Short mmCIF file of C-alpha atoms and ligand atoms in Angstrom, two decimals:
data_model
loop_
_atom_site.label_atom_id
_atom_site.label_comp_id
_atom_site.label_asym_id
_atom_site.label_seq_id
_atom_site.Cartn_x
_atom_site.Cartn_y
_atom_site.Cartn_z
CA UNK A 24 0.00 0.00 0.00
CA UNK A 25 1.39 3.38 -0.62
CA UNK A 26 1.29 6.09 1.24
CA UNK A 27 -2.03 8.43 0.83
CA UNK A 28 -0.04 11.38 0.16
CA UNK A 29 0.30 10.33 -3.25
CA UNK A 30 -3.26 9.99 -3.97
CA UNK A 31 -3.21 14.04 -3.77
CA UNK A 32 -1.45 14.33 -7.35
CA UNK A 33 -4.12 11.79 -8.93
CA UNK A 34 -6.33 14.12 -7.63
CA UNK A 35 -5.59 16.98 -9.64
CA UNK A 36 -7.25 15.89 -12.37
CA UNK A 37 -11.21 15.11 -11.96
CA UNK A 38 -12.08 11.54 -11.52
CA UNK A 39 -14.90 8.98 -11.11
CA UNK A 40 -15.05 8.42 -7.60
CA UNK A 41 -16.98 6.08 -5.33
CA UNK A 42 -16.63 5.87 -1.72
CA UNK A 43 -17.88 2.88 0.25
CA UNK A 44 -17.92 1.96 3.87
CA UNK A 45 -18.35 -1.12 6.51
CA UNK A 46 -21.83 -2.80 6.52
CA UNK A 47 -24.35 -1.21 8.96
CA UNK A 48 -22.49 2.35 8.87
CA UNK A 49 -22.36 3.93 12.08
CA UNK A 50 -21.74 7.71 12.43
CA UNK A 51 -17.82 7.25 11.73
CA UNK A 52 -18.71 5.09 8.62
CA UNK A 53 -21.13 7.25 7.27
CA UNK A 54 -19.81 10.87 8.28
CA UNK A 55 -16.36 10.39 6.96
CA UNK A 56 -17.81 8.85 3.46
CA UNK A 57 -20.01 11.85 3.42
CA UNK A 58 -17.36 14.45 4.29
CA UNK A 59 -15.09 13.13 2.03
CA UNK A 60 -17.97 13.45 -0.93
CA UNK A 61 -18.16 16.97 -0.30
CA UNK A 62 -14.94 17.68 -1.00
CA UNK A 63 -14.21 15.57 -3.87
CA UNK A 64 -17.35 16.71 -5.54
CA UNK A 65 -16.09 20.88 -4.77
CA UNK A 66 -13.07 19.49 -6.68
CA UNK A 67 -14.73 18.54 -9.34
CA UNK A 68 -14.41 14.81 -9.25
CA UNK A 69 -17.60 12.14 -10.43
CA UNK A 70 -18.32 10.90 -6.83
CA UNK A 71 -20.78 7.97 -5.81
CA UNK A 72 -20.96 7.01 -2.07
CA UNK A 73 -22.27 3.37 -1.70
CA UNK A 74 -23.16 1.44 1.54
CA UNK A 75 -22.92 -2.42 1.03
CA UNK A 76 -26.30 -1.97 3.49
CA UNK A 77 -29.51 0.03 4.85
CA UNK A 78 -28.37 2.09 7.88
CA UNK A 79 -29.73 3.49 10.71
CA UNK A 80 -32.49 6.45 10.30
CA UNK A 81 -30.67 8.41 12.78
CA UNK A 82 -27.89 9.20 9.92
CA UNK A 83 -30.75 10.39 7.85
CA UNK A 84 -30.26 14.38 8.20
CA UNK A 85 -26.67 14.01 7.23
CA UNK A 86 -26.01 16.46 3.95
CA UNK A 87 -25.61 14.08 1.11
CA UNK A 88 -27.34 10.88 3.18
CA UNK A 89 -30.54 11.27 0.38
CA UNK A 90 -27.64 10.87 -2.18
CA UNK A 91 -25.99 7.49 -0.97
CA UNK A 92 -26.38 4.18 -2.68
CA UNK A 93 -27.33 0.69 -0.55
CA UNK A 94 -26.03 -2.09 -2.20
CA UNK A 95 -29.00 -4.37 -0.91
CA UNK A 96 -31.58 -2.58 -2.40
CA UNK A 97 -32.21 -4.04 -6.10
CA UNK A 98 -33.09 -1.46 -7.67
CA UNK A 99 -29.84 0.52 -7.14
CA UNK A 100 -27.39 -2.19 -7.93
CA UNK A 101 -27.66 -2.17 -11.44
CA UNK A 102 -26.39 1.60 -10.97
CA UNK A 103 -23.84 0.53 -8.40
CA UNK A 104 -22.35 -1.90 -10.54
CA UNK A 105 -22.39 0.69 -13.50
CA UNK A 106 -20.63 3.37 -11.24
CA UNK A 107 -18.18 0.48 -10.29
CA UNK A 108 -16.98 -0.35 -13.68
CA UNK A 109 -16.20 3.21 -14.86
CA UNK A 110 -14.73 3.78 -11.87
CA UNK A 111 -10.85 5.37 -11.63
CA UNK A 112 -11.07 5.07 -7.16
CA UNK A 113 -12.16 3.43 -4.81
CA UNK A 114 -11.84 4.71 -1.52
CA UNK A 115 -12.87 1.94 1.16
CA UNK A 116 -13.84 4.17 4.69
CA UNK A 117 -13.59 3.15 8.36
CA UNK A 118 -13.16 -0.58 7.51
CA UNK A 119 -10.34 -2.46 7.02
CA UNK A 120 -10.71 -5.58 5.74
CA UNK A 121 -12.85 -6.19 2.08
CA UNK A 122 -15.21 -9.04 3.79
CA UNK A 123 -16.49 -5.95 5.98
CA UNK A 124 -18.31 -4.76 3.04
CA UNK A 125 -20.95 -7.97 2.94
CA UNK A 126 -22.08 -8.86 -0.52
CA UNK A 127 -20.31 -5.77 -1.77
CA UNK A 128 -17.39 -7.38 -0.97
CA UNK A 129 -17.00 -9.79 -4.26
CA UNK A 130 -17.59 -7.03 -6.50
CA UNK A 131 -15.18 -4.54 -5.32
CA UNK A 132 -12.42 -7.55 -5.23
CA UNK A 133 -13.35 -7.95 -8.95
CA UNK A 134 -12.97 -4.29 -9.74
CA UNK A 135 -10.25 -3.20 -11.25
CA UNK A 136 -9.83 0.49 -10.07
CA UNK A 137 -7.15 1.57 -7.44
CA UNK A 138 -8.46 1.39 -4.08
CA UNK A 139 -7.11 3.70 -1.25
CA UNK A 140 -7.81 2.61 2.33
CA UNK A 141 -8.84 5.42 5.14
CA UNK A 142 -9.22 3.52 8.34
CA UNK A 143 -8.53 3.26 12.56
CA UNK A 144 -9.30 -0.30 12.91
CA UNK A 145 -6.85 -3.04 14.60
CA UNK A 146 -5.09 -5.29 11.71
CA UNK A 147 -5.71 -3.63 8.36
CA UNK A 148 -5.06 -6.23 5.03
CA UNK A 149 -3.04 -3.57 3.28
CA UNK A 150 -2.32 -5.90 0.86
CA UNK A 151 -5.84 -5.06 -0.66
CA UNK A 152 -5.57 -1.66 -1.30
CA UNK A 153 -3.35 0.41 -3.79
CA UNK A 154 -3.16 3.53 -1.78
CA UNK A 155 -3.70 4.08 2.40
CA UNK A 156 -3.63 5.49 5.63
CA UNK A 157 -4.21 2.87 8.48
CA UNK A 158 -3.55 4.72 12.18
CA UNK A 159 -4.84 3.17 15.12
CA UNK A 160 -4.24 5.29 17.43
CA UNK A 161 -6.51 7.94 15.66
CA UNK A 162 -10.27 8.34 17.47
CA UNK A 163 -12.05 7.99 14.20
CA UNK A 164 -11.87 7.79 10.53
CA UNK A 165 -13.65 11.16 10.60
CA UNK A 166 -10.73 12.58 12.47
CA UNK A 167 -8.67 11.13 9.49
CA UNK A 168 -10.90 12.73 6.78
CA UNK A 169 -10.07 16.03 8.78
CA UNK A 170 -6.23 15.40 8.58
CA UNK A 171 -6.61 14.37 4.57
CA UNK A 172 -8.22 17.49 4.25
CA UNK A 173 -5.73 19.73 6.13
CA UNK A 174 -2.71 17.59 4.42
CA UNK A 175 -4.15 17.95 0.99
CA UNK A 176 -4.22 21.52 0.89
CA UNK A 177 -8.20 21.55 0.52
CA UNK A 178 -8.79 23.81 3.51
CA UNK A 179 -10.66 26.37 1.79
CA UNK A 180 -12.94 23.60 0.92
CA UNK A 181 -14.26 23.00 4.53
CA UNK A 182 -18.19 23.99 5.05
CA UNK A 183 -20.57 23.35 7.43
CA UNK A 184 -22.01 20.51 5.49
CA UNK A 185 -18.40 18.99 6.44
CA UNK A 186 -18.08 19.73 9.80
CA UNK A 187 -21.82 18.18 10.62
CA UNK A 188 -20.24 15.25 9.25
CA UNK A 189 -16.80 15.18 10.79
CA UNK A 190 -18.37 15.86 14.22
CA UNK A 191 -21.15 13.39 14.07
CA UNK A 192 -18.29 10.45 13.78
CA UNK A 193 -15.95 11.76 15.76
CA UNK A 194 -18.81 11.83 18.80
CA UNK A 195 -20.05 8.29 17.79
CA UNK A 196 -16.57 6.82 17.68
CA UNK A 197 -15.35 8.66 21.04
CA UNK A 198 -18.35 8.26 23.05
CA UNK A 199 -19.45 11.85 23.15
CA UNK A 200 -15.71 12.95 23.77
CA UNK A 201 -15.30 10.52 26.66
CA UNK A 202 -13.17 7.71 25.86
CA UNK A 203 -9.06 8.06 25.70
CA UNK A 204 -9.40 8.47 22.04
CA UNK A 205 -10.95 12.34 22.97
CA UNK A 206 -7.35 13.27 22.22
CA UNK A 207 -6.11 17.04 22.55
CA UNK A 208 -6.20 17.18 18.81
CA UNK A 209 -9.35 16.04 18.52
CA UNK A 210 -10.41 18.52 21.06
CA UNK A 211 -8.71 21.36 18.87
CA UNK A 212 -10.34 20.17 15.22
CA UNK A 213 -13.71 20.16 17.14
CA UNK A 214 -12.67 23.99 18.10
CA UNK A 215 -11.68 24.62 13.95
CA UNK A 216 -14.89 23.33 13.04
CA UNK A 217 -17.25 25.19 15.70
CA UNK A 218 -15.31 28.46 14.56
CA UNK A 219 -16.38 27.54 11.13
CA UNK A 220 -19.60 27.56 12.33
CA UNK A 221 -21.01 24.09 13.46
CA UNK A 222 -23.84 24.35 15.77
CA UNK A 223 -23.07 20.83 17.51
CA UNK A 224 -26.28 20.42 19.52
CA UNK A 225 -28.56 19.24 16.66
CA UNK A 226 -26.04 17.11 15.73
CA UNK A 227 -26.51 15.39 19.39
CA UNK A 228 -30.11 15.45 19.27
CA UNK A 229 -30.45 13.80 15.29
CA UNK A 230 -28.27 10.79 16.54
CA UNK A 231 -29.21 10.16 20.58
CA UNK A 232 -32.73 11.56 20.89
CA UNK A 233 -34.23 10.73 17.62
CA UNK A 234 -36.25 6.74 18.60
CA UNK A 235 -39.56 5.74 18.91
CA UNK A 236 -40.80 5.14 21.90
CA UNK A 237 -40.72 1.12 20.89
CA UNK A 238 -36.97 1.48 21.16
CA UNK A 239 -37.21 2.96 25.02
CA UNK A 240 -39.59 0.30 26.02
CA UNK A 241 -37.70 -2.81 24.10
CA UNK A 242 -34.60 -1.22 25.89
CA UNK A 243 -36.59 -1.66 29.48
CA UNK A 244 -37.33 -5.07 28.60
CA UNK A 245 -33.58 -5.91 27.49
CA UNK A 246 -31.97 -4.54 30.59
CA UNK A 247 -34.86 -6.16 32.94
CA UNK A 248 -34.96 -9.65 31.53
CA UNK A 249 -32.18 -10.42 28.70
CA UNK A 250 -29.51 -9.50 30.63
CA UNK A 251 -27.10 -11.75 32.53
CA UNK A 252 -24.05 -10.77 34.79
CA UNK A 253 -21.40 -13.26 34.97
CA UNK A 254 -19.43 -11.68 38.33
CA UNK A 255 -17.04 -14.26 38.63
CA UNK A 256 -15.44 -12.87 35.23
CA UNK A 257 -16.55 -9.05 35.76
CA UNK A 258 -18.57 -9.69 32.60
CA UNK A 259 -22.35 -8.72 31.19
CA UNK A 260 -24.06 -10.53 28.99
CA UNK A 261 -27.15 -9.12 26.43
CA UNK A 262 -29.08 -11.98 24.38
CA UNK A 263 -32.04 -10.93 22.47
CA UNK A 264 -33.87 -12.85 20.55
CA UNK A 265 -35.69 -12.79 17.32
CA UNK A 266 -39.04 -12.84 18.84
CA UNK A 267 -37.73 -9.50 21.03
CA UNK A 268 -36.92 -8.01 17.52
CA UNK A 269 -39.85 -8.31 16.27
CA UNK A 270 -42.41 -7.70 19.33
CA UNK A 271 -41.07 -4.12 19.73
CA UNK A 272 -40.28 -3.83 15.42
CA UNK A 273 -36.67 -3.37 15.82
CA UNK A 274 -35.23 -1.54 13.07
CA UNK A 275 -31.89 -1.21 12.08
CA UNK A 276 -29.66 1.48 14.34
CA UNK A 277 -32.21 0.21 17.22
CA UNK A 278 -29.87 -1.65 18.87
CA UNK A 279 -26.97 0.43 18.93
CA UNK A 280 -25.30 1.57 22.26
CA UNK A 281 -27.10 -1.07 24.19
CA UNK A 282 -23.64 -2.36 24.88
CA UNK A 283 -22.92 0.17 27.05
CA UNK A 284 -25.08 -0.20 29.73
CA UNK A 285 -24.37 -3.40 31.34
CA UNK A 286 -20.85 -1.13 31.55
CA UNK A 287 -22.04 0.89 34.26
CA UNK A 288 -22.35 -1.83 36.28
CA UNK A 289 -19.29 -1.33 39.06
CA UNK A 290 -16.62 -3.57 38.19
CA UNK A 291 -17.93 -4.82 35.02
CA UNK A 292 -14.59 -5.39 32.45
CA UNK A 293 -16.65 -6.66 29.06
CA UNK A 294 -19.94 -6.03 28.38
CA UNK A 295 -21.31 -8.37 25.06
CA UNK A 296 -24.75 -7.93 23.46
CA UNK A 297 -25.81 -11.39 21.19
CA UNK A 298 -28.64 -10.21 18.22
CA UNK A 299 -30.48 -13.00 16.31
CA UNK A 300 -30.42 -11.40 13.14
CA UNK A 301 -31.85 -13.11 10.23
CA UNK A 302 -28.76 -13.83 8.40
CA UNK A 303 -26.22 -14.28 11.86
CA UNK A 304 -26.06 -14.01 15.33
CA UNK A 305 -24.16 -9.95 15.84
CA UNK A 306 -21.94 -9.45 18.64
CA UNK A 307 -20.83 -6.29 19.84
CA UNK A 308 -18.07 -6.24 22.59
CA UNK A 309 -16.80 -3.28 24.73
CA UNK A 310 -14.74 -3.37 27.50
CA UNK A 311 -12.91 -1.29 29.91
CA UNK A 312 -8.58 -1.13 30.42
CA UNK A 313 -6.67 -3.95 30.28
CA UNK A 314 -9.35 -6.32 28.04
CA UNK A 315 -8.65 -6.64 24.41
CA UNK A 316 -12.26 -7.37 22.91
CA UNK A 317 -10.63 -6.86 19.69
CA UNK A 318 -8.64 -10.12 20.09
CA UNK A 319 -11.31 -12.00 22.27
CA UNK A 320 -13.28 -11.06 18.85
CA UNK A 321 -11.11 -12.10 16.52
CA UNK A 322 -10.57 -15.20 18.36
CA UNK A 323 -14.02 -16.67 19.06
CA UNK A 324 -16.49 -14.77 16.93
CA UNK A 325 -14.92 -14.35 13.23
CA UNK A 326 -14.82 -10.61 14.38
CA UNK A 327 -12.67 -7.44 15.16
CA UNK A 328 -12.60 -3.60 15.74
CA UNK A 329 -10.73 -1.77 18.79
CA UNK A 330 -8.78 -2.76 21.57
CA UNK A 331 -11.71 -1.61 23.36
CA UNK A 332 -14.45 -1.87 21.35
CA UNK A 333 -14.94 -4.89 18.91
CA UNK A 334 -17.64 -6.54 16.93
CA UNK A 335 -18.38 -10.69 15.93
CA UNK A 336 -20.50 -12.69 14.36
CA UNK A 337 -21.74 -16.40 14.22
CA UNK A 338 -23.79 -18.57 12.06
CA UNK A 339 -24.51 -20.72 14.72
CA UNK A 340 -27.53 -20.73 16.43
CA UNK A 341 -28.32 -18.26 19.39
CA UNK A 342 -28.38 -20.84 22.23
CA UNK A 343 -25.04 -22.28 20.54
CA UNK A 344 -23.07 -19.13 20.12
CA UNK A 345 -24.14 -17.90 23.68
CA UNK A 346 -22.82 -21.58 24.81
CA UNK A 347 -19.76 -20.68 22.77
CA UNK A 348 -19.07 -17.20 24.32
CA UNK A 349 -19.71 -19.32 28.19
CA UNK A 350 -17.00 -21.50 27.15
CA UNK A 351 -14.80 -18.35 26.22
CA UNK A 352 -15.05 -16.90 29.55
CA UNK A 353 -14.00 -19.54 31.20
CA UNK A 354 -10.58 -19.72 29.21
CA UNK A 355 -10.19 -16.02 29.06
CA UNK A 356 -10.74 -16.30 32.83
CA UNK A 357 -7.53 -14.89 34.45
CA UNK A 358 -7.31 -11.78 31.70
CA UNK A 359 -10.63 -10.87 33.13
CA UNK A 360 -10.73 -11.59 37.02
P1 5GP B 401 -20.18 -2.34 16.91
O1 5GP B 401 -20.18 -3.19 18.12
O2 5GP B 401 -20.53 -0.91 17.23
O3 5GP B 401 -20.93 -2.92 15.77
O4 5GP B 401 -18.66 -2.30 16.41
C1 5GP B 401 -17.58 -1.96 17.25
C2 5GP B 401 -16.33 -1.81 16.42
O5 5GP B 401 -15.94 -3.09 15.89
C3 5GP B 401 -16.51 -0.90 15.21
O6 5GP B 401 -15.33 -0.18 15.02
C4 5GP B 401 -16.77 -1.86 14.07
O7 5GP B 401 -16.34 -1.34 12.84
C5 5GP B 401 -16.00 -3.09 14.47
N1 5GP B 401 -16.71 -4.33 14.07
C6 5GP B 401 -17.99 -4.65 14.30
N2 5GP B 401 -18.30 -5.87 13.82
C7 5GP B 401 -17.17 -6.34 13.25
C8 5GP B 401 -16.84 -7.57 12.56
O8 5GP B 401 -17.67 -8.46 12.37
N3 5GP B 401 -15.56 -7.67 12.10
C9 5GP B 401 -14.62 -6.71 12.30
N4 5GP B 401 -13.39 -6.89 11.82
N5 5GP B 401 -14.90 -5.54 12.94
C10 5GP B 401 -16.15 -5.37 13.41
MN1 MN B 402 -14.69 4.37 13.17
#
């Protein structure tokens, strides 16, 4: 992979761009693609921004969210696959790895245009990508859009439209500012963009205190009777089953952040949530100091993500992959007593 500085000369001249991101985009995913479109398009470059899924309502209000693609919806792929094939770059946003991209995946390994990698996630396989930036120790990809921006000499580009997106991932991917990722930088390109003029608050209220009251009530009935605490491994355990889904019409983006409550707990160290998804059982793992979910992850669950924060999944059934994550506490045991 080389370096992404070199991507800035291709750049010059205008290209046909898409942009993709991880399944199930999340405010990193989807506000770095976005910010990233509005610049390329204000430099004149062909852009289309394709998710290889549906995504959460809550992204919704994003500037240039009406405009993005979702590979899993049949009557865009015929357009997808058009956009793919002219294509001159691909750039491949806050995932690492092509399989992240779902059925997306295949065609993007069969496409022939030069892909440049933007990520923060554990692991990258730079082998698949022409061009990159892989930094782990960055808080978000968003944060990394910001840099790309600033490095590339596209300063005068930055707008509001920008900054709504640069802030939305950089407050889903640090917790609202909380976790040790908040860096001092990050703190300072939140000031640049306020002085710009982002009004942050509505950014807040679009992404945390935008459900339906389903969501509140299926969130009562998680905590109160799907959850399970495991003390003698400081460990929290969230299974919810299709039937759940569907009594309280979970939609995608309904389930996110439930992870973090069985954290609160005193003394909890790894807090899992289990979804019976159609296609897979989902895990999300979080954790807090010295646990690497990321590896735990990566070991038992076909997953990945953060050292902290780390996602799975398992064809399994539910009752066998919860059996399976039991089993994984016990040999994990002295990492998490
Ligand atoms: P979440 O639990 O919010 O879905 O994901 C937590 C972190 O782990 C995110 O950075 C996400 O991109 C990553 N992640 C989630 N699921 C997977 C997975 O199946 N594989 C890998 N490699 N990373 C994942
Ligand atoms: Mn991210």
């Amino acid at each position: 992979m080389n370096p992404i500085e070199e991507i800035f000369p291709v750049l010059a001249a205008p290209k046909k761009v898409i942009i993709t991101m991880h399944q199930k985009p999340d405010p990193d995913a989807m506000g770095s693609s976005l910010a990233l479109y509005h610049l390329l398009v204000q430099l004149g470059h062909s852009v289309t921004v394709v998710s290889p899924t549906n995504w959460p309502a809550f992204l919704n209000w994003m500037p240039g969210c009406e405009d993005v693609l979702d590979y899993e919806n049949n009557r865009q792929r015929e357009k997808i696959y058009e956009s793919l094939m002219n294509a001159d770059l691909l750039f491949c946003l806050d995932f690492n790895a092509i399989s992240r991209a779902k059925h997306f995946a295949a065609p993007i390994k069969a496409s022939s245009c030069k892909k440049i990698l933007i990520d923060h996630h554990q692991q990258p396989e730079t082998a698949s990508f022409d061009y990159g930036i892989s930094d782990t120790s960055k808080s978000s990809t968003s944060e990394m859009i910001y840099n790309f921006i600033w490095n590339g000499g596209y300063r005068d580009k930055m707008n509001t439209s920008i900054a709504e997106c640069l802030y939305a991932g950089v407050m889903g991917d640090t917790g609202s500012f909380r976790y040790a990722s908040a860096s001092e930088s990050v703190h300072r390109m939140i000031a640049d963009l306020k002085a710009l003029g982002l009004k942050h608050t509505p950014v807040h209220d679009n992404i945390y205190d935008n459900f339906l009251e389903n969501r509140l009530r299926f969130l009562g009935h998680v905590l109160l009777n799907r959850m399970q605490v495991f003390y003698e491994y400081n460990t929290a355990l969230i299974s919810v089953p299709k039937t759940d889904l569907l009594k309280f019409e979970i939609r995608t983006g309904d389930t996110e952040g439930l992870v973090n409550f069985p954290l609160t707990i005193q003394g909890i160290k790894m807090a899992a949530i289990c979804i019976d998804r159609d296609e897979e059982r989902k895990w999300s793992f979080r954790s807090k100091g010295e646990f690497d979910v990321n590896t735990f992850a990566r070991n038992y669950f076909e997953g990945g993500g953060h050292y902290n924060a780390a996602g799975g999944h398992s064809s399994e059934s539910l009752e066998k992959t919860i059996h399976r994550f039991k089993e994984a506490l016990k040999e994990n045991a002295s990492q998490l007593q």
